[in-house]
C-alpha positions as a printed Julia matrix, in Angstrom:
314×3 Matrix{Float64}:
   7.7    -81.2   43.45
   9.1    -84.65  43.27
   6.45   -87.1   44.71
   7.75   -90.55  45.39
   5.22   -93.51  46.1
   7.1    -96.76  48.66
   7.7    -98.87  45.85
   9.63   -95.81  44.46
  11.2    -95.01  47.49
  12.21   -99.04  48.13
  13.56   -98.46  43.81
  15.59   -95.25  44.57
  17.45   -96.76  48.01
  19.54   -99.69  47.01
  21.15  -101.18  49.48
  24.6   -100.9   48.44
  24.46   -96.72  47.62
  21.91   -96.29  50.73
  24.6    -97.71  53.0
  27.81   -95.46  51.37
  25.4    -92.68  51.57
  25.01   -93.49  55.36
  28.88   -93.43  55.84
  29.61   -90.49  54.33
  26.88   -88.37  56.2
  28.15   -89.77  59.05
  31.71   -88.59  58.23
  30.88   -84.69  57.23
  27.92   -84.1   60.05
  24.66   -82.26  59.75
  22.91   -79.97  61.84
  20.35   -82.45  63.74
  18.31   -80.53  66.74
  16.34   -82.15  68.98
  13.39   -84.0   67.85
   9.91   -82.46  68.42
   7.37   -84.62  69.78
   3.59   -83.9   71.07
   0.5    -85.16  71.82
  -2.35   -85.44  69.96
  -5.58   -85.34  71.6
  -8.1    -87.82  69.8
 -11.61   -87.82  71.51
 -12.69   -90.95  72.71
  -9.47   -93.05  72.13
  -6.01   -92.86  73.29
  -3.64   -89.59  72.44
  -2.07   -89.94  69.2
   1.59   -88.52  68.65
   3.24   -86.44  65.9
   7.37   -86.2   65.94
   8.9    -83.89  63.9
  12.62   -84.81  62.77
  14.67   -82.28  61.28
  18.16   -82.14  59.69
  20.31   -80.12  58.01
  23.55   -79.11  55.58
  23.9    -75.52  55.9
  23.54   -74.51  52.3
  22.9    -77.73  51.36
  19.24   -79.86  51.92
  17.36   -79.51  54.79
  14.6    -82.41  55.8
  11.72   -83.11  57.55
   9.89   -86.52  58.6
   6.72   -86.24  59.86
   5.13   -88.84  61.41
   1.72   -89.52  62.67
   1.28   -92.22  65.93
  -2.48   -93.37  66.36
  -2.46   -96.28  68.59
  -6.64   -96.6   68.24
  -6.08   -96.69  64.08
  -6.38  -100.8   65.56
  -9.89  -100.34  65.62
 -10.26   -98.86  61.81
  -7.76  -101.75  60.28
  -5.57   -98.98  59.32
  -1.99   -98.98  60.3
  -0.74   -97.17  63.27
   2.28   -95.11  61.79
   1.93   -92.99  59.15
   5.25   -90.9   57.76
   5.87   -88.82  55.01
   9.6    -86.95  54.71
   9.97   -83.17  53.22
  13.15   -82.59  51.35
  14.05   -79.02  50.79
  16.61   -76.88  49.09
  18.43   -75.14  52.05
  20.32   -72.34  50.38
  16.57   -71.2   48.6
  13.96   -73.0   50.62
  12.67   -74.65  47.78
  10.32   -78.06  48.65
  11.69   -80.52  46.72
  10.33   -84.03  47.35
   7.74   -86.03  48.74
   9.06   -89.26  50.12
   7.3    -92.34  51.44
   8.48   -92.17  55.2
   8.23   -96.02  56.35
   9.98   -96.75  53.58
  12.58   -94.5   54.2
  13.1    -95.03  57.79
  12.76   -99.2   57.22
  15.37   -98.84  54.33
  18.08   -96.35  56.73
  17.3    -98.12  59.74
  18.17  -101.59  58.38
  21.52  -100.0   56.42
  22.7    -98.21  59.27
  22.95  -101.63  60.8
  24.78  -102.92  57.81
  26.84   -99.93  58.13
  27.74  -100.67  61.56
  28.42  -104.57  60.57
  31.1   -103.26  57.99
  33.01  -102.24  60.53
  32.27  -104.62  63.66
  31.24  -108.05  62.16
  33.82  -110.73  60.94
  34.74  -110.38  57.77
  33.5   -114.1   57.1
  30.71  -113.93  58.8
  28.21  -116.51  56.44
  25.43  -117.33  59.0
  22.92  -114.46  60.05
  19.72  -114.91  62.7
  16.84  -112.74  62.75
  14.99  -112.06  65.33
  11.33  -110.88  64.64
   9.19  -111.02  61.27
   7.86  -107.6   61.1
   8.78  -105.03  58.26
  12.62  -104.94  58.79
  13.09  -108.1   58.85
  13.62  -108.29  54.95
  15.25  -105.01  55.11
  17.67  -105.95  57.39
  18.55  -109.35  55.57
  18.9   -107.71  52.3
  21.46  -104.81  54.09
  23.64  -107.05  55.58
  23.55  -109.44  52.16
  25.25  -105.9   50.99
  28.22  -105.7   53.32
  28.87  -109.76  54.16
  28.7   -113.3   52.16
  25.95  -114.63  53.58
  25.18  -118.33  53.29
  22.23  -118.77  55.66
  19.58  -117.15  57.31
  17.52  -118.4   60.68
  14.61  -116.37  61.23
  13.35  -116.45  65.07
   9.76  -114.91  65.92
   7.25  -115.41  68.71
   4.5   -117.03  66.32
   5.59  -120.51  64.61
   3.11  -119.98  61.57
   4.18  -116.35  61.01
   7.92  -116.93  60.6
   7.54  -120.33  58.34
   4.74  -118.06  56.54
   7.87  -115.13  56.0
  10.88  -117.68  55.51
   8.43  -119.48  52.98
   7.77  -115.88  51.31
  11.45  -114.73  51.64
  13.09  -118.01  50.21
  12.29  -116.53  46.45
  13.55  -113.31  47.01
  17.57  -113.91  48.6
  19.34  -117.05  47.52
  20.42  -118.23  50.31
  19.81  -120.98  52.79
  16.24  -120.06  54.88
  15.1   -121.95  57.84
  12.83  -121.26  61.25
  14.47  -120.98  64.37
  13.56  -124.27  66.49
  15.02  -123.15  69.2
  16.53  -119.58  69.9
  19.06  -120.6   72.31
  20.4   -122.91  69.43
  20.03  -120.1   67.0
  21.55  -117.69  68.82
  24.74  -120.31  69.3
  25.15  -120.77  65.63
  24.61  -117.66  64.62
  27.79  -114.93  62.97
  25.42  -112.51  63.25
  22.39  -111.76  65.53
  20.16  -109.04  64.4
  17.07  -108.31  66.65
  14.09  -106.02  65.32
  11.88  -106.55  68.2
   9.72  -104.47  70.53
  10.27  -106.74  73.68
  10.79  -105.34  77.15
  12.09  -108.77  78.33
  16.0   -109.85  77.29
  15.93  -112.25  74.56
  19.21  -112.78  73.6
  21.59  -114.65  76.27
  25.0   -113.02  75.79
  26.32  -116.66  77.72
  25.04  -118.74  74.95
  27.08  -116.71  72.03
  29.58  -117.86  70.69
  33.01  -115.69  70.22
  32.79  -113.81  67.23
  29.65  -112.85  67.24
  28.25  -109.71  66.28
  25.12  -108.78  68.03
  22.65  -105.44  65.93
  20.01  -104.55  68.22
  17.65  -102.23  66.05
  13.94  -102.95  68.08
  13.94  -102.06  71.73
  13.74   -98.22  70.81
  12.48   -97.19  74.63
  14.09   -96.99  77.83
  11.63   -99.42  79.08
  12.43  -101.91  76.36
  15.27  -104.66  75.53
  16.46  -106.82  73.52
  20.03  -107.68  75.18
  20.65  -109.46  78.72
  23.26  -108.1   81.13
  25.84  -111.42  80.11
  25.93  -109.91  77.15
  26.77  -106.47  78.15
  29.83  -107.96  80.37
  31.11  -109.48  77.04
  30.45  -107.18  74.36
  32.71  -104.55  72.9
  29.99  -101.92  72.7
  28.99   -99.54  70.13
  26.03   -97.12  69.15
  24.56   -95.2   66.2
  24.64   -91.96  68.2
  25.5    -91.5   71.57
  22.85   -89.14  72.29
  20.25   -91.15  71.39
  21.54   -94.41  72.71
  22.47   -92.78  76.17
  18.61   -91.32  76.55
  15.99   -93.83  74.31
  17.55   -97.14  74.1
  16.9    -99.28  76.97
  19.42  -102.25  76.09
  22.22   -99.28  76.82
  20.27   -97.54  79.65
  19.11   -99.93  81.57
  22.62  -101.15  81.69
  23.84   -97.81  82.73
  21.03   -97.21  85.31
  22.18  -100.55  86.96
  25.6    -99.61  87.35
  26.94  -102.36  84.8
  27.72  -100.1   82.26
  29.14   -96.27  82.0
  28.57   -94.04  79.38
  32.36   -94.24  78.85
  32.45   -97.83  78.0
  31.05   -97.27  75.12
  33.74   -97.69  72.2
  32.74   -96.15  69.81
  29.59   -94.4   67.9
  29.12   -94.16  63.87
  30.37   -90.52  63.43
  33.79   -92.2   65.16
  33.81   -95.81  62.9
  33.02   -93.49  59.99
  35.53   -91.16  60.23
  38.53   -93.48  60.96
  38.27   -92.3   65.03
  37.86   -96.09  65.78
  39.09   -99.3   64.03
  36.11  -101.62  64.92
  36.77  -104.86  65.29
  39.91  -105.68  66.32
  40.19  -109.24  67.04
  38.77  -112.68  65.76
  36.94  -113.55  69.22
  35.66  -110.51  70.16
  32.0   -110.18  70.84
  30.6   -107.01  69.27
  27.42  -105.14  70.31
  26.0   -102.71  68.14
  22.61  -100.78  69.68
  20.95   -98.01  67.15
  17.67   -95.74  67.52
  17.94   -94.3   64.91
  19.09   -90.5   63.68
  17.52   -87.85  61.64
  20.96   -87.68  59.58
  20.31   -91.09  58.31
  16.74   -89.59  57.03
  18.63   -86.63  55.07
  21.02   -88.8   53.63
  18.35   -91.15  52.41
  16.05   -88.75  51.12
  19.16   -86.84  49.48
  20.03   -90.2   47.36
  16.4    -90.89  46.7
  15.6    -87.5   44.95
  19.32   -87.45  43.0
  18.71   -90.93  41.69
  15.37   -90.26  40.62
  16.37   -86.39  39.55
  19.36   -87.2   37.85
């Protein structure tokens, strides 16, 4: 079986195949239940979690990501989420490959926005903001590098010395121009493209201080409780989702929205499977604000895994 360290993962997922494998997953479907999810008891700490995420092509691959949730791994210095993803043959049942889940999921999560930004950001777009400095934050420069000419990065995070410490760190890697937010009301003016990979449960990003255009990727905020997005911005944004399913029950920038009476499922324009498969045009004028709110899917998993093993296979 095919065992696949994260630097080997991070080799076998380019950005540019990762996010055309994306798209065309996207266009034929999988079979994606319901993700399991329990509790783990752990005496004398807090319950860790294990979610299982499967997907599959009937006759095809079939997946699994495991992943492991132990908030009191704090205390040990060791990291709190630990994920491993089990790609199978699914006509014979064959196990296939061992993939480095945070890798994966950082790598899908961060092209599914790029994905999204193919269809919904301006096409010259030059000017992206960041908000947060954790592990997608390269990711999710690097993706949308893939689909849009970008000329300058801002990078916005709560800490001062942690996002001069990354923009000093990620001004080698992307040749482009880097700089620290001063101010994210000024960022978020400036800005083409706003992408936010936080885990706030207060609105950060004031959809009155946008200016048209804008394309706004909301990739943190991954629980009902939590958000990213004000309710300005919801009056002004076209909206759209990675799946509606998920969007509709985890994401709290589109149900908190919904549970206010602002927004109705129905206003939604449009979700991946729909930009994807030609269902929706995307953007459709110049001035439009664009919204884009993912959780994530277990198809993106599959399709990730599925390029990682061929590349390195074949």
């Amino acid at each position: 079986m095919l065992l696949l360290t994260e630097d080997q993962t991070r080799d076998a997922l380019p950005f540019p195949d990762l996010i055309d494998a994306l798209a065309k997953m996207f266009r034929s479907g999988c079979v994606m239940p319901t993700r399991h999810h329990h509790d783990m008891e752990v005496p004398g700490e807090p319950d860790a979690t294990v979610l299982l995420m499967p997907a599959w092509e009937p006759g095809g691959y079939a997946g699994v990501k495991v992943v492991n949730v132990v908030p009191g791994n704090s205390e040990r210095n060791l990291p709190a989420i630990s994920a491993q993803y089990l790609l199978s043959d699914a006509r014979t049942g064959e196990m296939l490959a061992l993939i480095d889940g945070g890798e994966l999921t950082a790598r899908r999560t961060a092209a599914a926005s790029a994905l999204a930004a193919s269809y919904l950001a301006r096409s010259d777009a030059r000017h992206l903001l960041v908000l947060g400095t954790g592990r997608l934050a390269s990711n999710l420069i690097a993706a949308h590098m893939a689909v849009r000419s970008i000329e300058e990065v801002t990078i916005w995070g709560r800490s001062r010395d942690k996002t001069d410490e990354l923009v000093r760190s990620l001004a080698d890697q992307f040749p482009v121009k880097m700089k620290t937010a001063k101010s994210l009301k000024e960022a978020l003016g400036e800005a083409d493209i706003v992408s936010a990979a936080t885990l706030s449960s207060e609105p950060l990003i004031k959809g009155a201080v946008l200016k048209p255009g804008t394309h706004v990727d909301l990739v943190g905020a991954f629980k009902p409780s939590m958000r990213e997005s004000d309710d300005d911005l919801i009056k002004r944004a076209e909206i759209f989702v990675d799946t509606r399913d998920g969007c509709l029950s985890e994401g709290g920038d589109i149900v908190q929205p919904i549970k206010s009476g602002l927004l109705t499922p129905g206003e939604i324009k449009a979700d991946l499977y729909e930009l994807c498969r030609g269902e929706h045009p995307g953007r459709q004028s110049d001035d439009a604000i664009t919204m884009f709110k993912s959780v994530g899917a277990a198809l993106e998993d599959l399709a990730g895994a599925i390029l990682a093993y061929q590349s390195v296979e074949h």
